[in-house]
Amino acid sequence: MADRTIFERIIDGALPATIVLETERAAAFLDANPLAPGHTLVVPREPYERLRDAPAEVSSSLFEAVRTLAPAVEDAVDADATTIGLNDGTAAGQEVPHLHVHIIPRFEGDGGGSIHTAMGSRPDLSDEEMIDIGDRIAAHIE
Ligand code: 5GP
């Protein structure tokens, strides 16, 4: 079917990928364009586009798989650390519209930065603005 996401087709076996974990609700496979050896993508089987779209049982299973995989990936490639990230929405750099978590092995001196380097600048917020933002976040929790 034409409207199936790339990741659905990988899970179904219609597209080739190196699959490293399959659970009832999630799957994981190596990124085809790795940022480091072992760069792994963890996805829900169902094609929710964004984290906010996934029901609790799906997001729980997704992050349980991330917890299982992060040390396995790190140990498999003898990495020193791991960056775990999720580009949640196109403005955040999401290119594949099927929710996925990146597990990226990190090595001392690999030249990469922390997730803080994903942003170009930092806002200068007053104490009042911080409190207001915090209040609004709390009010939006469903
Ligand atoms: P995003 O920018 O959406 O967070 O990242 C999408 C990721 O999917 C990229 O790192 C890209 O390399 C990876 N990717 C895109 N197409 C394929 C594919 O067909 N197979 C695999 N294994 N990874 C893919």
PDB file of C-alpha atoms and ligand atoms in Angstrom:
ATOM      1  CA  MET A   1       0.000   0.000   0.000  1.00  0.00           C
ATOM      2  CA  ALA A   2       1.363   3.371  -1.055  1.00  0.00           C
ATOM      3  CA  ASP A   3       0.609   5.234   2.166  1.00  0.00           C
ATOM      4  CA  ARG A   4       2.476   2.919   4.484  1.00  0.00           C
ATOM      5  CA  THR A   5       5.470   4.498   6.161  1.00  0.00           C
ATOM      6  CA  ILE A   6       9.011   3.353   5.454  1.00  0.00           C
ATOM      7  CA  PHE A   7       9.198   1.977   8.966  1.00  0.00           C
ATOM      8  CA  GLU A   8       5.975  -0.031   8.605  1.00  0.00           C
ATOM      9  CA  ARG A   9       7.411  -1.592   5.477  1.00  0.00           C
ATOM     10  CA  ILE A  10      10.631  -2.441   7.320  1.00  0.00           C
ATOM     11  CA  ILE A  11       8.665  -4.071  10.152  1.00  0.00           C
ATOM     12  CA  ASP A  12       6.600  -6.046   7.633  1.00  0.00           C
ATOM     13  CA  GLY A  13       9.736  -7.241   5.855  1.00  0.00           C
ATOM     14  CA  ALA A  14       8.848  -5.436   2.624  1.00  0.00           C
ATOM     15  CA  LEU A  15      11.999  -3.299   2.923  1.00  0.00           C
ATOM     16  CA  PRO A  16      15.362  -4.640   4.070  1.00  0.00           C
ATOM     17  CA  ALA A  17      16.826  -3.552   7.406  1.00  0.00           C
ATOM     18  CA  THR A  18      18.963  -4.971  10.171  1.00  0.00           C
ATOM     19  CA  ILE A  19      16.345  -5.634  12.828  1.00  0.00           C
ATOM     20  CA  VAL A  20      17.722  -5.952  16.354  1.00  0.00           C
ATOM     21  CA  LEU A  21      14.593  -6.213  18.526  1.00  0.00           C
ATOM     22  CA  GLU A  22      10.935  -7.072  18.037  1.00  0.00           C
ATOM     23  CA  THR A  23       8.366  -6.898  20.814  1.00  0.00           C
ATOM     24  CA  GLU A  24       4.578  -6.989  20.784  1.00  0.00           C
ATOM     25  CA  ARG A  25       4.257  -3.235  20.258  1.00  0.00           C
ATOM     26  CA  ALA A  26       7.718  -2.055  19.165  1.00  0.00           C
ATOM     27  CA  ALA A  27      10.603  -2.890  16.873  1.00  0.00           C
ATOM     28  CA  ALA A  28      14.150  -1.645  16.421  1.00  0.00           C
ATOM     29  CA  PHE A  29      16.570  -1.686  13.517  1.00  0.00           C
ATOM     30  CA  LEU A  30      19.819  -0.046  12.477  1.00  0.00           C
ATOM     31  CA  ASP A  31      19.581   3.404  10.890  1.00  0.00           C
ATOM     32  CA  ALA A  32      20.439   3.180   7.179  1.00  0.00           C
ATOM     33  CA  ASN A  33      22.504   6.372   7.404  1.00  0.00           C
ATOM     34  CA  PRO A  34      24.149   5.959  10.801  1.00  0.00           C
ATOM     35  CA  LEU A  35      25.633   8.861  12.712  1.00  0.00           C
ATOM     36  CA  ALA A  36      27.799   6.293  14.516  1.00  0.00           C
ATOM     37  CA  PRO A  37      28.250   2.521  14.305  1.00  0.00           C
ATOM     38  CA  GLY A  38      25.235   0.949  16.012  1.00  0.00           C
ATOM     39  CA  HIS A  39      22.892   3.942  15.490  1.00  0.00           C
ATOM     40  CA  THR A  40      19.520   2.313  16.139  1.00  0.00           C
ATOM     41  CA  LEU A  41      15.922   3.435  15.605  1.00  0.00           C
ATOM     42  CA  VAL A  42      13.193   2.233  17.960  1.00  0.00           C
ATOM     43  CA  VAL A  43       9.634   2.512  16.633  1.00  0.00           C
ATOM     44  CA  PRO A  44       6.117   1.553  17.632  1.00  0.00           C
ATOM     45  CA  ARG A  45       4.669  -1.047  15.267  1.00  0.00           C
ATOM     46  CA  GLU A  46       1.691   1.214  14.665  1.00  0.00           C
ATOM     47  CA  PRO A  47       2.517   4.370  12.661  1.00  0.00           C
ATOM     48  CA  TYR A  48       1.760   7.139  15.149  1.00  0.00           C
ATOM     49  CA  GLU A  49       3.400  10.248  13.768  1.00  0.00           C
ATOM     50  CA  ARG A  50       4.232  12.053  17.000  1.00  0.00           C
ATOM     51  CA  LEU A  51       4.789  11.117  20.624  1.00  0.00           C
ATOM     52  CA  ARG A  52       1.583  12.941  21.546  1.00  0.00           C
ATOM     53  CA  ASP A  53      -0.381  10.641  19.206  1.00  0.00           C
ATOM     54  CA  ALA A  54       0.719   7.411  20.868  1.00  0.00           C
ATOM     55  CA  PRO A  55      -1.490   5.903  23.584  1.00  0.00           C
ATOM     56  CA  ALA A  56       0.145   5.278  26.955  1.00  0.00           C
ATOM     57  CA  GLU A  57       0.601   1.541  26.403  1.00  0.00           C
ATOM     58  CA  VAL A  58       2.385   2.221  23.124  1.00  0.00           C
ATOM     59  CA  SER A  59       4.701   4.904  24.491  1.00  0.00           C
ATOM     60  CA  SER A  60       5.451   2.724  27.534  1.00  0.00           C
ATOM     61  CA  SER A  61       6.420  -0.167  25.293  1.00  0.00           C
ATOM     62  CA  LEU A  62       8.501   2.141  23.124  1.00  0.00           C
ATOM     63  CA  PHE A  63      10.533   3.495  26.022  1.00  0.00           C
ATOM     64  CA  GLU A  64      10.821   0.068  27.613  1.00  0.00           C
ATOM     65  CA  ALA A  65      12.451  -1.069  24.371  1.00  0.00           C
ATOM     66  CA  VAL A  66      14.733   1.992  24.472  1.00  0.00           C
ATOM     67  CA  ARG A  67      15.741   1.042  28.022  1.00  0.00           C
ATOM     68  CA  THR A  68      16.500  -2.511  26.895  1.00  0.00           C
ATOM     69  CA  LEU A  69      18.429  -1.454  23.825  1.00  0.00           C
ATOM     70  CA  ALA A  70      20.517   1.511  24.979  1.00  0.00           C
ATOM     71  CA  PRO A  71      23.028  -0.537  27.027  1.00  0.00           C
ATOM     72  CA  ALA A  72      22.984  -3.357  24.472  1.00  0.00           C
ATOM     73  CA  VAL A  73      23.875  -0.983  21.642  1.00  0.00           C
ATOM     74  CA  GLU A  74      26.523   0.776  23.744  1.00  0.00           C
ATOM     75  CA  ASP A  75      28.169  -2.506  24.747  1.00  0.00           C
ATOM     76  CA  ALA A  76      27.942  -4.018  21.260  1.00  0.00           C
ATOM     77  CA  VAL A  77      30.055  -1.275  19.698  1.00  0.00           C
ATOM     78  CA  ASP A  78      32.177  -0.662  22.809  1.00  0.00           C
ATOM     79  CA  ALA A  79      30.948   2.926  23.059  1.00  0.00           C
ATOM     80  CA  ASP A  80      31.640   5.262  25.979  1.00  0.00           C
ATOM     81  CA  ALA A  81      28.150   6.762  26.214  1.00  0.00           C
ATOM     82  CA  THR A  82      24.855   7.156  24.364  1.00  0.00           C
ATOM     83  CA  THR A  83      22.768  10.009  23.036  1.00  0.00           C
ATOM     84  CA  ILE A  84      19.036   9.244  22.969  1.00  0.00           C
ATOM     85  CA  GLY A  85      16.821  11.579  20.963  1.00  0.00           C
ATOM     86  CA  LEU A  86      13.470  12.012  19.330  1.00  0.00           C
ATOM     87  CA  ASN A  87      12.812  14.541  16.581  1.00  0.00           C
ATOM     88  CA  ASP A  88       9.160  15.133  17.470  1.00  0.00           C
ATOM     89  CA  GLY A  89       7.665  17.121  14.596  1.00  0.00           C
ATOM     90  CA  THR A  90       9.022  18.566  11.370  1.00  0.00           C
ATOM     91  CA  ALA A  91      10.228  21.808  13.021  1.00  0.00           C
ATOM     92  CA  ALA A  92      12.387  19.593  15.247  1.00  0.00           C
ATOM     93  CA  GLY A  93      13.887  17.830  12.229  1.00  0.00           C
ATOM     94  CA  GLN A  94      11.548  14.838  11.945  1.00  0.00           C
ATOM     95  CA  GLU A  95      11.714  13.512   8.391  1.00  0.00           C
ATOM     96  CA  VAL A  96       9.985  10.147   8.668  1.00  0.00           C
ATOM     97  CA  PRO A  97       6.360  10.643   9.852  1.00  0.00           C
ATOM     98  CA  HIS A  98       6.403   7.521  12.024  1.00  0.00           C
ATOM     99  CA  LEU A  99       7.422   8.111  15.654  1.00  0.00           C
ATOM    100  CA  HIS A 100      10.950   6.856  16.359  1.00  0.00           C
ATOM    101  CA  VAL A 101      13.632   7.180  19.010  1.00  0.00           C
ATOM    102  CA  HIS A 102      17.291   7.439  17.975  1.00  0.00           C
ATOM    103  CA  ILE A 103      19.885   5.555  20.038  1.00  0.00           C
ATOM    104  CA  ILE A 104      23.275   6.909  19.019  1.00  0.00           C
ATOM    105  CA  PRO A 105      26.466   5.446  20.502  1.00  0.00           C
ATOM    106  CA  ARG A 106      28.977   8.064  21.573  1.00  0.00           C
ATOM    107  CA  PHE A 107      32.749   7.869  21.829  1.00  0.00           C
ATOM    108  CA  GLU A 108      35.219  10.069  23.673  1.00  0.00           C
ATOM    109  CA  GLY A 109      36.418  12.695  21.200  1.00  0.00           C
ATOM    110  CA  ASP A 110      33.882  11.787  18.496  1.00  0.00           C
ATOM    111  CA  GLY A 111      33.375  15.462  17.735  1.00  0.00           C
ATOM    112  CA  GLY A 112      29.652  15.456  18.450  1.00  0.00           C
ATOM    113  CA  GLY A 113      27.937  17.667  20.999  1.00  0.00           C
ATOM    114  CA  SER A 114      25.265  17.239  23.630  1.00  0.00           C
ATOM    115  CA  ILE A 115      21.585  17.696  22.792  1.00  0.00           C
ATOM    116  CA  HIS A 116      22.075  21.320  23.852  1.00  0.00           C
ATOM    117  CA  THR A 117      23.962  21.878  20.608  1.00  0.00           C
ATOM    118  CA  ALA A 118      20.772  21.144  18.644  1.00  0.00           C
ATOM    119  CA  MET A 119      19.671  24.719  19.397  1.00  0.00           C
ATOM    120  CA  GLY A 120      21.251  27.789  17.857  1.00  0.00           C
ATOM    121  CA  SER A 121      20.660  30.117  20.781  1.00  0.00           C
ATOM    122  CA  ARG A 122      19.126  30.295  24.246  1.00  0.00           C
ATOM    123  CA  PRO A 123      16.201  32.531  25.191  1.00  0.00           C
ATOM    124  CA  ASP A 124      16.742  35.076  27.946  1.00  0.00           C
ATOM    125  CA  LEU A 125      13.756  34.458  30.229  1.00  0.00           C
ATOM    126  CA  SER A 126      12.900  36.346  33.392  1.00  0.00           C
ATOM    127  CA  ASP A 127      11.868  34.569  36.600  1.00  0.00           C
ATOM    128  CA  GLU A 128       8.276  35.694  35.968  1.00  0.00           C
ATOM    129  CA  GLU A 129       8.307  34.244  32.454  1.00  0.00           C
ATOM    130  CA  MET A 130       9.698  30.941  33.769  1.00  0.00           C
ATOM    131  CA  ILE A 131       6.961  30.731  36.381  1.00  0.00           C
ATOM    132  CA  ASP A 132       4.281  31.601  33.824  1.00  0.00           C
ATOM    133  CA  ILE A 133       5.556  28.961  31.382  1.00  0.00           C
ATOM    134  CA  GLY A 134       5.660  26.373  34.156  1.00  0.00           C
ATOM    135  CA  ASP A 135       2.092  27.202  35.142  1.00  0.00           C
ATOM    136  CA  ARG A 136       0.897  26.916  31.566  1.00  0.00           C
ATOM    137  CA  ILE A 137       2.611  23.554  31.081  1.00  0.00           C
ATOM    138  CA  ALA A 138       0.985  22.228  34.244  1.00  0.00           C
ATOM    139  CA  ALA A 139      -2.408  23.495  33.036  1.00  0.00           C
ATOM    140  CA  HIS A 140      -2.047  21.669  29.693  1.00  0.00           C
ATOM    141  CA  ILE A 141      -1.330  18.243  31.201  1.00  0.00           C
ATOM    142  CA  GLU A 142      -4.155  15.906  30.228  1.00  0.00           C
TER     143      GLU A 142
HETATM  144  P1  5GP B   1      14.284  11.751  11.598  1.00  0.00           P
HETATM  145  O1  5GP B   1      14.983  12.936  11.009  1.00  0.00           O
HETATM  146  O2  5GP B   1      12.905  11.532  11.003  1.00  0.00           O
HETATM  147  O3  5GP B   1      14.279  11.785  13.096  1.00  0.00           O
HETATM  148  O4  5GP B   1      15.187  10.496  11.245  1.00  0.00           O
HETATM  149  C1  5GP B   1      14.842   9.542  10.312  1.00  0.00           C
HETATM  150  C2  5GP B   1      15.967   8.536  10.274  1.00  0.00           C
HETATM  151  O5  5GP B   1      15.533   7.432   9.494  1.00  0.00           O
HETATM  152  C3  5GP B   1      17.259   9.048   9.641  1.00  0.00           C
HETATM  153  O6  5GP B   1      18.332   8.938  10.579  1.00  0.00           O
HETATM  154  C4  5GP B   1      17.461   8.153   8.424  1.00  0.00           C
HETATM  155  O7  5GP B   1      18.814   7.820   8.223  1.00  0.00           O
HETATM  156  C5  5GP B   1      16.627   6.936   8.758  1.00  0.00           C
HETATM  157  N1  5GP B   1      16.072   6.272   7.597  1.00  0.00           N
HETATM  158  C6  5GP B   1      15.408   6.863   6.565  1.00  0.00           C
HETATM  159  N2  5GP B   1      15.022   5.946   5.677  1.00  0.00           N
HETATM  160  C7  5GP B   1      15.428   4.736   6.163  1.00  0.00           C
HETATM  161  C8  5GP B   1      15.316   3.401   5.675  1.00  0.00           C
HETATM  162  O8  5GP B   1      14.747   3.127   4.606  1.00  0.00           O
HETATM  163  N3  5GP B   1      15.862   2.415   6.435  1.00  0.00           N
HETATM  164  C9  5GP B   1      16.481   2.684   7.628  1.00  0.00           C
HETATM  165  N4  5GP B   1      16.988   1.632   8.321  1.00  0.00           N
HETATM  166  N5  5GP B   1      16.618   3.936   8.107  1.00  0.00           N
HETATM  167  C10 5GP B   1      16.097   4.945   7.377  1.00  0.00           C
END
